[in-house]
Each structure stands twice: as structure tokens, then as C-alpha cells.
Tab-separated table of C-alpha atoms in Angstrom:
chain	number	residue	atom	x	y	z
A	5	MET	CA	109.998	168.640	66.540
A	6	SER	CA	110.958	172.262	66.031
A	7	GLU	CA	109.835	174.614	68.778
A	8	THR	CA	108.534	177.096	66.212
A	9	LEU	CA	106.276	174.500	64.617
A	10	LEU	CA	104.923	173.379	67.984
A	11	GLU	CA	104.095	176.971	68.944
A	12	THR	CA	102.353	177.509	65.614
A	13	MET	CA	100.214	174.456	66.183
A	14	THR	CA	99.286	174.842	69.822
A	15	ARG	CA	99.669	178.428	71.007
A	16	ASP	CA	96.676	179.773	72.900
A	17	SER	CA	94.981	182.650	71.109
A	18	SER	CA	91.558	184.181	70.741
A	19	SER	CA	92.184	184.902	67.056
A	20	GLY	CA	89.311	183.921	64.805
A	21	LEU	CA	91.850	182.585	62.304
A	22	ILE	CA	93.433	180.011	64.617
A	23	VAL	CA	91.311	176.899	64.182
A	24	PRO	CA	91.337	174.056	66.749
A	25	ILE	CA	91.384	170.788	64.784
A	26	GLY	CA	92.055	168.120	67.407
A	27	THR	CA	94.694	166.775	69.777
A	28	ASP	CA	98.082	165.152	69.478
A	29	LEU	CA	98.657	161.686	70.894
A	30	SER	CA	99.503	163.134	74.317
A	31	GLY	CA	96.123	164.874	74.451
A	32	ALA	CA	97.450	168.396	73.871
A	33	SER	CA	95.239	170.646	71.781
A	34	VAL	CA	96.361	171.311	68.212
A	35	SER	CA	95.285	174.299	66.147
A	36	LEU	CA	95.938	175.593	62.650
A	37	ASP	CA	97.126	179.204	62.587
A	38	LEU	CA	95.732	180.012	59.144
A	39	PRO	CA	97.738	183.190	58.453
A	40	LYS	CA	100.947	181.344	59.396
A	41	ILE	CA	100.489	178.107	57.482
A	42	GLU	CA	100.693	179.972	54.142
A	43	SER	CA	98.917	177.234	52.198
A	44	LEU	CA	97.368	173.946	53.293
A	45	LEU	CA	97.018	170.694	51.353
A	46	ILE	CA	94.843	167.905	52.775
A	47	SER	CA	95.623	164.606	51.044
A	48	TYR	CA	93.742	161.312	51.089
A	49	PRO	CA	94.602	157.746	50.008
A	50	LYS	CA	93.355	156.971	46.502
A	51	TRP	CA	90.906	154.385	47.867
A	52	MET	CA	89.227	156.923	50.141
A	53	THR	CA	86.449	159.332	49.164
A	54	ILE	CA	87.516	162.919	49.747
A	55	ASP	CA	85.885	163.991	52.997
A	56	PRO	CA	85.229	167.739	53.443
A	57	ALA	CA	85.221	167.430	57.249
A	58	ILE	CA	88.435	169.417	57.821
A	59	ILE	CA	87.324	172.026	55.289
A	60	ARG	CA	83.983	172.355	57.091
A	61	LYS	CA	85.799	172.621	60.426
A	62	ILE	CA	87.864	175.519	59.106
A	63	ILE	CA	84.897	177.313	57.517
A	64	ASP	CA	82.483	176.697	60.395
A	65	PHE	CA	84.999	178.058	62.906
A	66	THR	CA	86.258	181.078	60.971
A	67	LEU	CA	83.012	182.523	59.607
A	68	PRO	CA	81.246	183.107	62.960
A	69	ASN	CA	84.483	184.499	64.413
A	70	ASN	CA	85.190	186.996	61.640
A	71	LYS	CA	83.014	189.697	60.103
A	72	PRO	CA	82.773	189.786	56.272
A	73	GLN	CA	84.999	192.858	56.275
A	74	GLU	CA	87.628	190.765	58.088
A	75	LEU	CA	87.399	187.508	56.130
A	76	ARG	CA	86.002	186.666	52.699
A	77	LEU	CA	85.549	183.210	51.164
A	78	ILE	CA	85.916	181.550	47.759
A	79	VAL	CA	84.946	177.869	47.435
A	80	VAL	CA	85.616	175.699	44.365
A	81	ASP	CA	83.787	172.372	44.663
A	82	LEU	CA	83.880	170.675	41.267
A	83	CYS	CA	83.485	167.280	42.959
A	84	GLU	CA	80.246	168.424	44.612
A	85	VAL	CA	81.060	167.083	48.069
A	86	GLY	CA	78.377	169.192	49.709
A	87	LEU	CA	79.981	172.608	50.118
A	88	LYS	CA	77.169	174.157	48.068
A	89	SER	CA	75.416	174.421	51.426
A	90	TYR	CA	77.556	177.510	52.110
A	91	ASP	CA	75.828	179.443	49.344
A	92	GLY	CA	74.172	182.474	50.859
A	93	VAL	CA	76.709	183.163	53.630
A	94	GLU	CA	77.626	186.823	53.481
A	95	HIS	CA	81.370	186.124	53.542
A	96	LEU	CA	81.299	184.551	50.060
A	97	LEU	CA	82.787	186.648	47.268
A	98	THR	CA	80.959	184.497	44.714
A	99	PRO	CA	78.490	181.602	44.943
A	100	VAL	CA	80.166	178.222	45.500
A	101	ILE	CA	81.851	177.316	42.208
A	102	GLU	CA	80.799	173.994	40.713
A	103	SER	CA	81.162	174.839	37.012
A	104	VAL	CA	84.380	174.543	35.030
A	105	ASP	CA	84.042	177.871	33.237
A	106	ARG	CA	84.200	179.842	36.490
A	107	VAL	CA	87.276	178.129	37.941
A	108	ILE	CA	89.962	179.847	35.875
A	109	ALA	CA	88.234	183.215	36.272
A	110	SER	CA	88.186	182.884	40.058
A	111	HIS	CA	91.902	182.056	40.253
A	112	GLN	CA	92.783	184.829	37.811
A	113	TRP	CA	90.914	187.247	40.088
A	114	VAL	CA	92.927	186.028	43.089
A	115	ASN	CA	96.142	186.580	41.158
A	116	LYS	CA	95.138	190.101	40.102
A	117	GLU	CA	94.070	190.976	43.651
A	118	ILE	CA	97.434	189.819	45.009
A	119	VAL	CA	99.239	192.041	42.491
A	120	LYS	CA	96.997	194.975	43.450
A	121	ARG	CA	97.695	194.445	47.140
A	122	LEU	CA	101.451	194.195	46.572
A	123	ASP	CA	101.356	197.518	44.708
A	124	LEU	CA	99.425	199.073	47.590
A	125	PHE	CA	101.949	197.727	50.100
A	126	ARG	CA	104.817	199.277	48.148
A	127	GLU	CA	103.026	202.632	48.019
A	128	SER	CA	102.387	202.415	51.774
A	129	GLY	CA	105.935	201.352	52.651
A	130	VAL	CA	104.867	198.030	54.229
A	131	LYS	CA	105.630	194.415	53.401
A	132	SER	CA	102.582	192.456	54.549
A	133	ILE	CA	98.880	192.589	55.344
A	134	ASP	CA	99.687	192.655	59.068
A	135	GLU	CA	101.863	195.752	58.695
A	136	TYR	CA	99.325	197.392	56.412
A	137	ASN	CA	96.402	196.801	58.763
A	138	GLN	CA	98.344	198.259	61.687
A	139	VAL	CA	98.329	201.651	59.984
A	140	ALA	CA	95.185	201.404	57.834
A	141	GLY	CA	92.574	201.981	60.539
A	142	PHE	CA	89.036	201.633	59.140
A	143	MET	CA	90.579	200.842	55.717
A	144	ALA	CA	92.013	197.559	57.017
A	145	MET	CA	92.297	194.791	54.451
A	146	GLU	CA	90.384	191.534	54.783
A	147	TYR	CA	91.855	188.036	54.677
A	148	ILE	CA	90.549	185.813	51.886
A	149	LEU	CA	90.159	182.053	52.352
A	150	VAL	CA	90.296	180.140	49.049
A	151	VAL	CA	89.177	176.489	49.091
A	152	ASP	CA	89.804	174.107	46.174
A	153	VAL	CA	88.215	170.680	46.633
A	154	ASP	CA	90.394	168.131	44.800
A	155	ILE	CA	93.039	170.368	43.261
A	156	SER	CA	93.823	167.655	40.679
A	157	GLU	CA	90.305	168.078	39.249
A	158	VAL	CA	90.821	171.828	39.100
A	159	VAL	CA	94.114	171.363	37.277
A	160	MET	CA	92.531	169.036	34.695
A	161	ILE	CA	90.567	171.991	33.289
A	162	ALA	CA	93.693	173.598	31.823
A	163	PRO	CA	96.842	172.042	33.343
A	164	SER	CA	99.505	174.513	32.242
A	165	LYS	CA	97.295	177.578	32.708
A	166	ILE	CA	96.139	176.681	36.230
A	167	TYR	CA	99.657	175.696	37.257
A	168	ASP	CA	101.058	179.005	35.979
A	169	ILE	CA	98.395	180.958	37.863
A	170	MET	CA	98.932	179.030	41.107
A	171	SER	CA	102.715	179.319	40.793
A	172	THR	CA	102.282	183.084	40.758
A	173	ILE	CA	99.752	183.111	43.597
A	174	MET	CA	101.569	180.926	46.117
A	175	PRO	CA	104.779	182.929	46.800
A	176	ASN	CA	102.787	186.037	47.729
A	177	ALA	CA	99.594	184.566	49.194
A	178	ARG	CA	100.581	184.744	52.846
A	179	LYS	CA	101.927	188.291	52.835
A	180	THR	CA	98.836	189.596	51.011
A	181	GLY	CA	96.283	187.869	53.241
A	182	PHE	CA	95.260	184.922	51.054
A	183	ILE	CA	94.843	181.537	52.764
A	184	MET	CA	94.972	178.769	50.157
A	185	VAL	CA	93.430	175.425	51.211
A	186	ALA	CA	92.990	172.398	48.946
A	187	THR	CA	92.331	168.665	49.005
A	188	THR	CA	93.924	166.014	46.778
A	189	LYS	CA	94.540	162.318	46.205
A	190	HIS	CA	97.800	163.067	44.403
A	191	PRO	CA	100.109	164.618	47.037
A	192	ARG	CA	103.258	164.096	44.975
A	193	ASP	CA	102.186	165.780	41.759
A	194	LEU	CA	103.608	169.073	40.546
A	195	MET	CA	100.700	171.193	41.762
A	196	SER	CA	100.699	169.675	45.258
A	197	LYS	CA	104.334	170.656	45.754
A	198	LEU	CA	103.293	174.308	45.751
A	199	TYR	CA	101.550	173.904	49.138
A	200	LYS	CA	103.657	174.580	52.238
A	201	THR	CA	101.667	172.797	54.949
A	202	ARG	CA	100.362	169.225	54.697
A	203	ILE	CA	97.737	167.186	56.477
A	204	ALA	CA	97.818	163.603	55.199
A	205	TYR	CA	95.394	160.844	56.088
A	206	LYS	CA	97.239	157.541	56.488
A	207	GLY	CA	96.183	153.883	56.446
A	208	GLU	CA	92.725	152.469	57.011
A	209	ASP	CA	93.390	151.864	60.712
A	210	GLU	CA	94.258	155.527	61.255
A	211	LEU	CA	91.389	157.429	59.683
A	212	GLY	CA	91.332	159.805	62.641
A	213	ILE	CA	95.100	160.277	62.653
A	214	VAL	CA	96.887	162.680	60.340
A	215	ASN	CA	100.391	163.932	59.768
A	216	TYR	CA	100.928	167.678	60.036
A	217	GLN	CA	104.086	168.966	58.398
A	218	VAL	CA	105.406	172.439	57.692
A	219	GLU	CA	108.123	173.040	55.143
A	220	GLY	CA	111.460	173.327	56.911
A	221	SER	CA	110.565	170.929	59.728
A	222	VAL	CA	112.014	167.418	59.733
A	223	GLU	CA	109.291	165.701	61.715
A	224	THR	CA	105.571	165.154	61.554
A	225	VAL	CA	102.996	165.114	64.314
A	226	LYS	CA	100.154	162.616	64.533
A	227	ILE	CA	96.862	164.240	65.326
A	228	LYS	CA	93.477	162.918	66.347
A	229	LEU	CA	91.085	165.057	64.382
A	230	ASP	CA	88.072	166.613	66.038
A	231	VAL	CA	85.746	167.105	63.085
A	232	ALA	CA	82.399	166.232	64.661
């Protein structure tokens, strides 16, 4: 296990973007540092219904701990797994998306916003949202959490178009303050490979145990999820 990965997972912080998700098998607390993970893919076996528990854990922790001017939210739930219940929260940039015609538009907006932020960074002589916010004062830029429930369903709308958009989004998401989170049952497909951090449910006897892996590390860590 790389020391850097371990610190990312477990370091103690009061940040409203570091989400406690459970414990490792030794009982040590494990957290997701959302700005550091770049993008997160939660995969499930094909026989298992996609469970939004981890998504809810992330949303339910981050929203009360961040003002709308600090964190905004976009949720795409074409599978209708119950995230419509978040409609009405003031952090949402748009009502929870359950219709196909709004999916491409929402991802195109994310892409355009990333380009706009990159241009602003260049004008300001900074390279990331963290550097920008250090000098921006009351004009600080908010983080934006984007949730795609079952990314394979999203891709089915327009495979090449969605893939092209996401391929443009992913390399610059972290530096511009976008946190991309998705679920899937197809962790080896082309779209899934764009995500840097993985949480993968394993066999039927380990429904509470996941593997957490960050690109560049050679090991995984089993985690007992706390999603009650």
C-alpha cells in the first residue's frame, strides 16, 4: 500500500469534502477526499441491483457541510433509484435529471464550464481551483459534484457523443473543481476506464466489503462500508 494513498483515505480533516465511508479490516476509519480522488466509479456485479447507498452517503455528508456557494450538485438518475428525493435542495444546479433529453445538455454545460474556468485560471496566473480560491476572496469558486447513476445507461443515449464529452471533461475535472461520481455494472468498458478511483463490490458474501483503488497504486484495500 502506498503511503500517499493511505493518507488520502484516512487523514483526519474537518473539510466538508472529505467523506467518511467506513473502516478497513483493522478497524481504522476510511474517508474519501473528494477533491483528491479526481473521479470515482462505483461498480456492482451484474446480478446485483445498483444501490445508491454510497452516493447518498456522499451527498448527505457534503451538503450540510458546505454552503451552496461552496458546493453545487448535478444528479443524473435515469434508472430512477430514488435520488429524485434530492429535488428542492438549494445546492442543485438543476432538478434531478431523469429524462434522456436533458442528459447531453447537462454534460455539455459541465464541459463548457470547465473550459471557462481554465480560461479564468490562465488570466489569473493560477493552475487550479485551490490556487484560484486562495487569491479570489469573496469571488471564490464553488466545487461541483456531478453524479451519474449507471454511466452505461447514460452512454446508451448517444455513445460516441457522450464518450467524447466525458473524455474532454475528465482530464481537467479535478483542477477546475468538478467531482465526477458514477455507478456501473460494466467496470471494464471504455467509458469506465476514464475514472481514476474505483470502489468495487465483490462476491455475494462480501456485500459490505469493497475494493478501493487509485490509479498508480498497485494494491487495493478492503473496506467495510458504513452506509446506514
